[in-house]
Coordinates of C-alpha atoms and ligand atoms in Angstrom, one line a residue:
M10 CA -1.0 2.6 24.0
T11 CA -4.3 4.4 23.5
A12 CA -7.1 3.2 21.4
P13 CA -8.5 3.7 18.9
R14 CA -5.3 3.8 16.9
V15 CA -4.1 2.9 13.4
E16 CA -1.1 0.8 13.5
I17 CA 1.1 1.3 10.4
D18 CA 3.7 -1.1 9.0
L19 CA 5.9 1.2 7.0
G20 CA 8.0 -1.8 5.8
K21 CA 4.9 -3.2 4.0
I22 CA 4.1 0.2 2.4
R23 CA 7.7 0.4 1.2
A24 CA 7.5 -3.1 -0.2
N25 CA 4.2 -2.5 -2.0
A26 CA 5.5 0.7 -3.5
R27 CA 8.7 -1.0 -4.6
S28 CA 6.9 -3.9 -6.2
L29 CA 4.6 -1.6 -8.2
V30 CA 7.4 0.7 -9.2
R31 CA 9.4 -2.2 -10.5
R32 CA 6.5 -3.9 -12.3
L33 CA 5.3 -0.7 -13.9
G34 CA 8.8 0.5 -14.6
V35 CA 9.4 -2.2 -17.1
R36 CA 6.3 -1.0 -18.9
G37 CA 7.7 2.6 -19.0
I38 CA 5.2 3.8 -16.4
T39 CA 6.3 5.8 -13.3
V40 CA 4.4 5.8 -10.1
T41 CA 3.2 8.9 -8.2
G42 CA 2.2 8.0 -4.6
V43 CA -1.1 9.4 -3.5
T44 CA -1.2 10.3 0.2
K45 CA -4.7 11.6 0.7
A46 CA -5.9 8.5 2.5
V47 CA -3.3 9.1 5.2
C48 CA -3.8 12.9 5.3
G49 CA -0.3 13.4 4.0
H50 CA 1.3 11.6 6.9
P51 CA 5.0 12.3 6.3
D52 CA 6.3 8.9 7.5
V53 CA 4.0 7.1 5.1
A54 CA 5.0 9.5 2.3
R55 CA 8.6 8.7 3.0
A56 CA 7.9 5.0 2.9
M57 CA 6.4 5.5 -0.6
L58 CA 9.5 7.5 -1.7
D59 CA 11.8 4.8 -0.3
G60 CA 9.8 2.4 -2.5
G61 CA 10.8 4.4 -5.5
V62 CA 7.8 6.6 -6.4
V63 CA 8.8 9.6 -8.5
G64 CA 6.7 12.0 -6.6
L65 CA 3.7 12.4 -4.4
A66 CA 0.2 13.8 -4.9
D67 CA -2.6 14.8 -2.6
A68 CA -6.1 16.2 -3.0
R69 CA -5.8 18.7 -0.1
I70 CA -3.4 21.5 0.3
R71 CA -3.3 21.1 4.0
N72 CA -1.9 17.6 3.6
I73 CA 0.7 18.9 1.1
V74 CA 1.8 21.6 3.5
R75 CA 2.1 19.0 6.2
M76 CA 4.5 17.0 4.1
R77 CA 6.5 20.1 3.1
M78 CA 6.7 21.2 6.8
A79 CA 8.1 17.7 7.6
G80 CA 10.9 18.4 5.1
I81 CA 9.7 16.4 2.1
L82 CA 11.3 18.0 -1.0
C83 CA 10.2 15.7 -3.8
P84 CA 7.8 16.8 -6.6
I85 CA 4.2 17.0 -5.2
S86 CA 1.1 17.5 -7.3
M87 CA -2.3 18.8 -6.2
I88 CA -4.7 16.3 -7.7
R89 CA -7.9 18.2 -6.9
A90 CA -8.5 21.4 -8.9
P91 CA -7.4 24.3 -6.7
M92 CA -10.0 26.6 -5.1
T93 CA -9.8 30.4 -5.3
G94 CA -8.5 30.8 -1.8
E95 CA -5.6 28.3 -2.2
M96 CA -3.9 29.4 -5.4
E97 CA -1.0 31.0 -3.6
D98 CA -0.3 27.9 -1.5
V99 CA -0.7 25.6 -4.5
I100 CA 2.1 27.7 -6.3
R101 CA 4.2 27.8 -3.2
Y102 CA 4.0 24.1 -2.2
C103 CA 3.2 22.2 -5.3
D104 CA 5.2 21.5 -8.5
A105 CA 2.1 20.9 -10.5
S106 CA -1.7 20.9 -10.3
Y107 CA -4.4 19.0 -12.1
N108 CA -7.0 21.3 -13.7
S109 CA -10.1 21.3 -15.8
E110 CA -11.3 25.0 -15.7
M111 CA -9.8 27.8 -17.7
E112 CA -10.8 30.4 -15.0
T113 CA -8.9 28.5 -12.4
I114 CA -5.8 28.1 -14.7
R115 CA -5.8 31.9 -15.3
K116 CA -5.9 32.6 -11.6
L117 CA -3.2 30.1 -11.0
G118 CA -1.1 31.8 -13.7
A119 CA -1.6 35.2 -12.1
A120 CA -0.7 33.9 -8.6
A121 CA 2.4 32.2 -10.0
R122 CA 3.6 35.4 -11.7
K123 CA 3.2 37.3 -8.4
Q124 CA 5.6 34.8 -6.9
G125 CA 7.9 34.9 -9.8
A126 CA 7.1 31.3 -10.6
T127 CA 5.6 29.1 -13.3
Q128 CA 3.0 26.5 -12.4
D129 CA 2.9 23.2 -14.3
V130 CA -0.6 22.3 -15.3
I131 CA -1.8 18.8 -16.0
L132 CA -5.2 18.8 -17.8
M133 CA -7.7 16.2 -16.6
V134 CA -9.7 14.7 -19.4
E135 CA -13.2 13.3 -18.8
M136 CA -13.2 9.7 -20.1
G137 CA -16.3 8.3 -18.5
D138 CA -15.8 8.6 -14.7
M139 CA -18.1 11.6 -14.8
R140 CA -16.1 13.5 -12.2
E141 CA -13.7 16.2 -13.2
G142 CA -12.3 16.7 -16.7
V143 CA -12.3 18.5 -20.0
M144 CA -14.3 16.8 -22.7
P145 CA -12.0 15.0 -25.1
E146 CA -13.5 16.9 -28.1
D147 CA -12.7 20.2 -26.4
L148 CA -9.1 19.3 -25.4
D149 CA -7.2 20.8 -28.3
D150 CA -8.7 24.2 -28.0
F151 CA -8.5 24.1 -24.2
A152 CA -4.8 23.2 -24.3
A153 CA -4.1 25.9 -26.8
R154 CA -5.6 28.5 -24.4
V155 CA -3.5 27.1 -21.5
V156 CA -0.4 27.4 -23.6
E157 CA -1.2 31.1 -24.2
T158 CA -1.8 31.8 -20.5
P159 CA 1.0 33.5 -18.7
G160 CA 2.4 31.9 -15.5
V161 CA 1.5 28.4 -16.4
A162 CA 3.1 25.6 -18.5
L163 CA 1.2 22.7 -20.0
K164 CA 3.0 19.7 -18.5
G165 CA 0.6 16.8 -19.4
I166 CA -2.8 15.3 -19.6
A167 CA -4.5 12.8 -17.3
A168 CA -7.5 10.6 -17.0
N169 CA -9.4 9.4 -14.0
F170 CA -11.3 6.2 -13.6
G171 CA -13.2 4.3 -11.0
C172 CA -13.7 7.2 -8.6
M173 CA -17.3 8.3 -9.2
G174 CA -18.2 5.8 -11.9
N175 CA -17.4 2.2 -11.5
L176 CA -15.7 2.2 -14.9
T177 CA -12.6 0.2 -15.3
P178 CA -10.5 1.6 -18.1
T179 CA -10.0 -0.5 -21.2
A180 CA -7.1 -0.7 -23.5
G181 CA -9.2 1.3 -25.9
D182 CA -9.5 4.2 -23.4
M183 CA -5.8 4.2 -22.9
A184 CA -5.1 4.2 -26.6
T185 CA -7.5 7.2 -26.8
L186 CA -5.5 9.0 -24.1
S187 CA -2.3 8.3 -26.0
R188 CA -3.9 9.7 -29.2
L189 CA -5.1 12.8 -27.3
A190 CA -1.5 13.4 -26.2
D191 CA -0.3 13.3 -29.8
Q192 CA -3.2 15.5 -30.9
V193 CA -2.5 18.2 -28.3
E194 CA 1.1 18.3 -29.4
G195 CA 0.0 18.7 -33.0
A196 CA -2.6 21.4 -32.1
C197 CA -0.5 23.6 -29.8
G198 CA 3.2 22.7 -29.8
P199 CA 4.6 21.8 -26.4
F200 CA 5.7 18.3 -25.6
V201 CA 3.1 16.6 -23.4
A202 CA 5.6 15.1 -20.9
V203 CA 3.2 13.5 -18.5
V204 CA 0.4 11.2 -19.7
S205 CA -1.1 10.0 -16.4
G206 CA -3.5 7.1 -17.0
G207 CA -5.4 7.0 -13.7
G208 CA -5.2 5.5 -10.3
S209 CA -5.2 2.1 -8.8
A210 CA -8.3 1.1 -10.8
N211 CA -6.1 1.2 -13.8
L212 CA -3.5 -1.3 -12.6
A213 CA -5.1 -4.3 -14.3
W214 CA -4.5 -2.6 -17.6
A215 CA -1.1 -1.2 -16.7
L216 CA 0.3 -4.6 -15.6
D217 CA -1.1 -6.4 -18.6
K218 CA 1.0 -7.2 -21.6
G219 CA -0.6 -4.9 -24.2
P220 CA 1.2 -1.8 -25.4
S221 CA 1.2 1.1 -22.9
G222 CA 1.4 3.7 -25.6
R223 CA 2.2 7.1 -24.3
V224 CA 0.8 6.5 -20.9
N225 CA 3.8 7.0 -18.7
N226 CA 2.4 7.6 -15.2
L227 CA -0.1 6.3 -12.7
R228 CA -1.2 7.9 -9.5
L229 CA -1.5 5.2 -6.9
G230 CA -3.0 5.4 -3.4
E231 CA -5.1 2.3 -2.6
A232 CA -2.8 -0.2 -4.3
I233 CA 0.3 1.0 -2.4
L234 CA -1.4 1.4 1.0
L235 CA -3.8 -1.5 1.0
G236 CA -2.6 -3.8 -1.8
I237 CA -6.2 -3.8 -3.2
D238 CA -7.4 -3.2 -6.8
P239 CA -10.4 -0.9 -6.3
A240 CA -11.9 -2.1 -9.6
T241 CA -12.4 -5.6 -8.3
G242 CA -12.0 -5.2 -4.5
R243 CA -9.4 -8.0 -4.7
A244 CA -5.9 -8.2 -3.5
I245 CA -3.2 -7.5 -6.0
D246 CA -0.7 -10.3 -6.5
G247 CA 2.4 -10.0 -4.5
L248 CA 1.3 -7.0 -2.4
H249 CA 0.7 -6.7 1.4
T250 CA -2.9 -6.0 2.3
D251 CA -2.4 -5.5 6.0
A252 CA 0.0 -2.5 6.3
F253 CA -2.7 -0.8 8.3
A254 CA -4.9 -2.1 11.2
L255 CA -7.2 -0.3 13.5
F256 CA -7.1 -1.2 17.2
A257 CA -10.3 -0.6 19.2
E258 CA -11.0 -1.3 22.8
V259 CA -13.8 -3.5 24.0
I260 CA -15.9 -1.5 26.5
E261 CA -18.7 -4.1 27.1
T262 CA -19.2 -7.8 26.5
R263 CA -22.5 -9.4 27.5
L264 CA -25.0 -12.0 26.4
K265 CA -27.8 -10.1 24.8
L266 CA -31.0 -10.9 22.9
G267 CA -30.3 -9.3 19.6
A268 CA -33.3 -7.5 18.1
M269 CA -31.7 -8.1 14.7
V270 CA -30.8 -11.7 15.5
A271 CA -33.8 -12.6 17.7
K272 CA -34.1 -16.1 16.2
D273 CA -30.6 -16.9 17.4
G274 CA -31.6 -16.2 21.1
Q275 CA -28.9 -14.8 23.4
R276 CA -25.5 -14.3 21.9
P277 CA -22.3 -12.7 23.2
R278 CA -22.1 -9.1 22.0
S279 CA -19.3 -6.7 22.4
I280 CA -19.1 -2.9 22.1
L281 CA -16.0 -1.3 20.7
A282 CA -15.1 2.3 21.6
V283 CA -15.0 3.5 18.0
G284 CA -17.8 4.8 15.8
W285 CA -18.8 6.8 12.7
Q286 CA -16.9 9.8 14.1
D287 CA -13.7 7.8 13.8
T288 CA -14.1 5.8 10.7
D289 CA -16.3 4.3 8.0
A290 CA -17.9 1.5 10.1
N291 CA -19.0 -0.3 7.0
G292 CA -15.4 -0.6 5.9
L293 CA -14.2 -2.4 9.0
R294 CA -12.8 -6.0 8.5
F295 CA -13.3 -7.9 11.7
P296 CA -11.3 -10.9 12.8
H297 CA -12.7 -14.4 12.2
G298 CA -15.5 -15.1 14.6
V299 CA -16.7 -11.5 14.9
R300 CA -19.7 -10.2 13.0
F301 CA -20.6 -6.5 12.5
I302 CA -24.1 -5.7 13.9
G303 CA -24.1 -1.9 13.7
A304 CA -22.5 1.4 14.7
T305 CA -23.4 4.8 16.0
S306 CA -21.3 7.9 16.2
D307 CA -19.2 6.5 19.1
H308 CA -20.0 2.8 19.4
T309 CA -19.6 -0.2 17.2
V310 CA -21.6 -3.3 18.2
V311 CA -20.3 -6.7 17.1
D312 CA -21.4 -10.3 17.7
T313 CA -18.5 -12.1 19.3
S314 CA -19.9 -15.6 19.4
G315 CA -16.7 -17.0 17.9
F316 CA -14.2 -14.7 19.6
T317 CA -13.0 -13.9 23.1
A318 CA -13.4 -10.2 23.8
P319 CA -12.9 -9.4 27.4
V320 CA -13.6 -5.8 28.5
G321 CA -10.5 -3.8 28.3
S322 CA -8.9 -5.9 25.5
E323 CA -8.2 -4.6 22.1
M324 CA -9.5 -5.9 18.8
R325 CA -7.4 -5.7 15.6
I326 CA -9.5 -4.7 12.7
G327 CA -8.7 -4.4 9.0
L328 CA -9.6 -1.3 7.1
S329 CA -11.1 -0.5 3.7
Y330 CA -9.7 2.6 1.9
S331 CA -12.5 4.8 3.1
A332 CA -12.3 3.5 6.7
L333 CA -8.6 4.2 6.6
M334 CA -9.1 7.7 5.2
R335 CA -11.5 8.6 7.9
A336 CA -9.5 7.0 10.7
M337 CA -6.4 8.9 9.7
S338 CA -8.3 12.2 9.8
A339 CA -10.2 11.5 13.1
P340 CA -9.0 13.6 16.0
D341 CA -9.4 10.7 18.5
C342 CA -7.6 8.2 16.4
Q343 CA -3.8 8.0 17.0
C344 CA -1.1 6.5 14.8
A345 CA 1.4 4.0 15.9
F346 CA 4.2 2.4 13.9
K347 CA 4.9 -1.3 13.7
T348 CA 8.1 -0.8 11.8
D349 CA 10.1 2.3 12.5
P350 CA 10.2 5.3 10.2
V351 CA 13.5 5.5 8.5
Ligands
PLP660 C1 -7.6 9.6 -5.2 C2 -7.0 9.9 -6.5 C3 -6.1 9.1 -7.1 C4 -5.6 7.8 -6.4 O1 -6.6 6.9 -6.5 P1 -6.4 5.4 -5.9 O2 -7.6 4.6 -6.3 O3 -6.2 5.5 -4.4 O4 -5.1 4.9 -6.5 C5 -5.6 9.4 -8.3 N1 -6.0 10.5 -9.0 C6 -6.9 11.4 -8.5 C7 -7.3 12.6 -9.2 C8 -7.5 11.1 -7.2 O5 -8.4 11.9 -6.7

């Protein structure tokens, strides 16, 4: 097999999805599987679906088209606001899109009407992450304008946490989101079917015992794929954290006087044939006995004092979410499956 490659254990992804779907299901919360970190890889998407997610979501239309071309028919949402040039594809390939600008929603409506379709719109509400979203105080008016726009239907509202800001949503935030759903219904009529509370950073709240109110969906990427709560960086109880591993080949091992570790004298150092072009080198989790020294575009240098790393051997490396995302989109990084696609 060639290196670098990401080895994927679909069974673990399936199990993680199943566990989260079950635990959130008893709270009245459905799970949408977010596929952006795997570039919409169809086998990973199917593992999520086998685990019981109600639909998929991705931030890039190319990833969504990839899943559609592979024959995936479930509901798929576009979770990044569509750009001008991708309206038609968003209508064609997505059941819904997340939006925060009236101009975009009007264009979406026009594109939908041209295709004889209606696009479901979920309004993103800004609740402190300081990325996308309508300000809560503007939501009623905004929603009323969406309802009047031909070609689109108001399907729900959503919040986003822990992406730009490091905010972890509180029970108070979620109560506010529930209240906003009621308020929008009062202001402009249609039933707000989807109240999507956020992503993996919201799991601590969602799995807690407090009332979930009207929040009935989470969009989960990192928790399903890596079993990690991004709010704390810690493993989530009962989930696999090793569904993905990067295999990189050792291309040099030699005793070297390290400039950065001069006081240590000569130490065995290895070079791996993987670099910034392939992944986020700061997000690599090396085996015990290996220490990260630095990386360049095509090389990663590690101290291998506590590890045997002969030239030509492969090292198994764990991945953070951003390291995974970049590896999955790198042209020189292959995918291999540890358990077979179903
Ligand atoms: C990436 C993303 C998610 C999923 O986030 P995770 O932390 O991976 O669960 C959900 N919603 C939006 C809008 C996103 O961009």
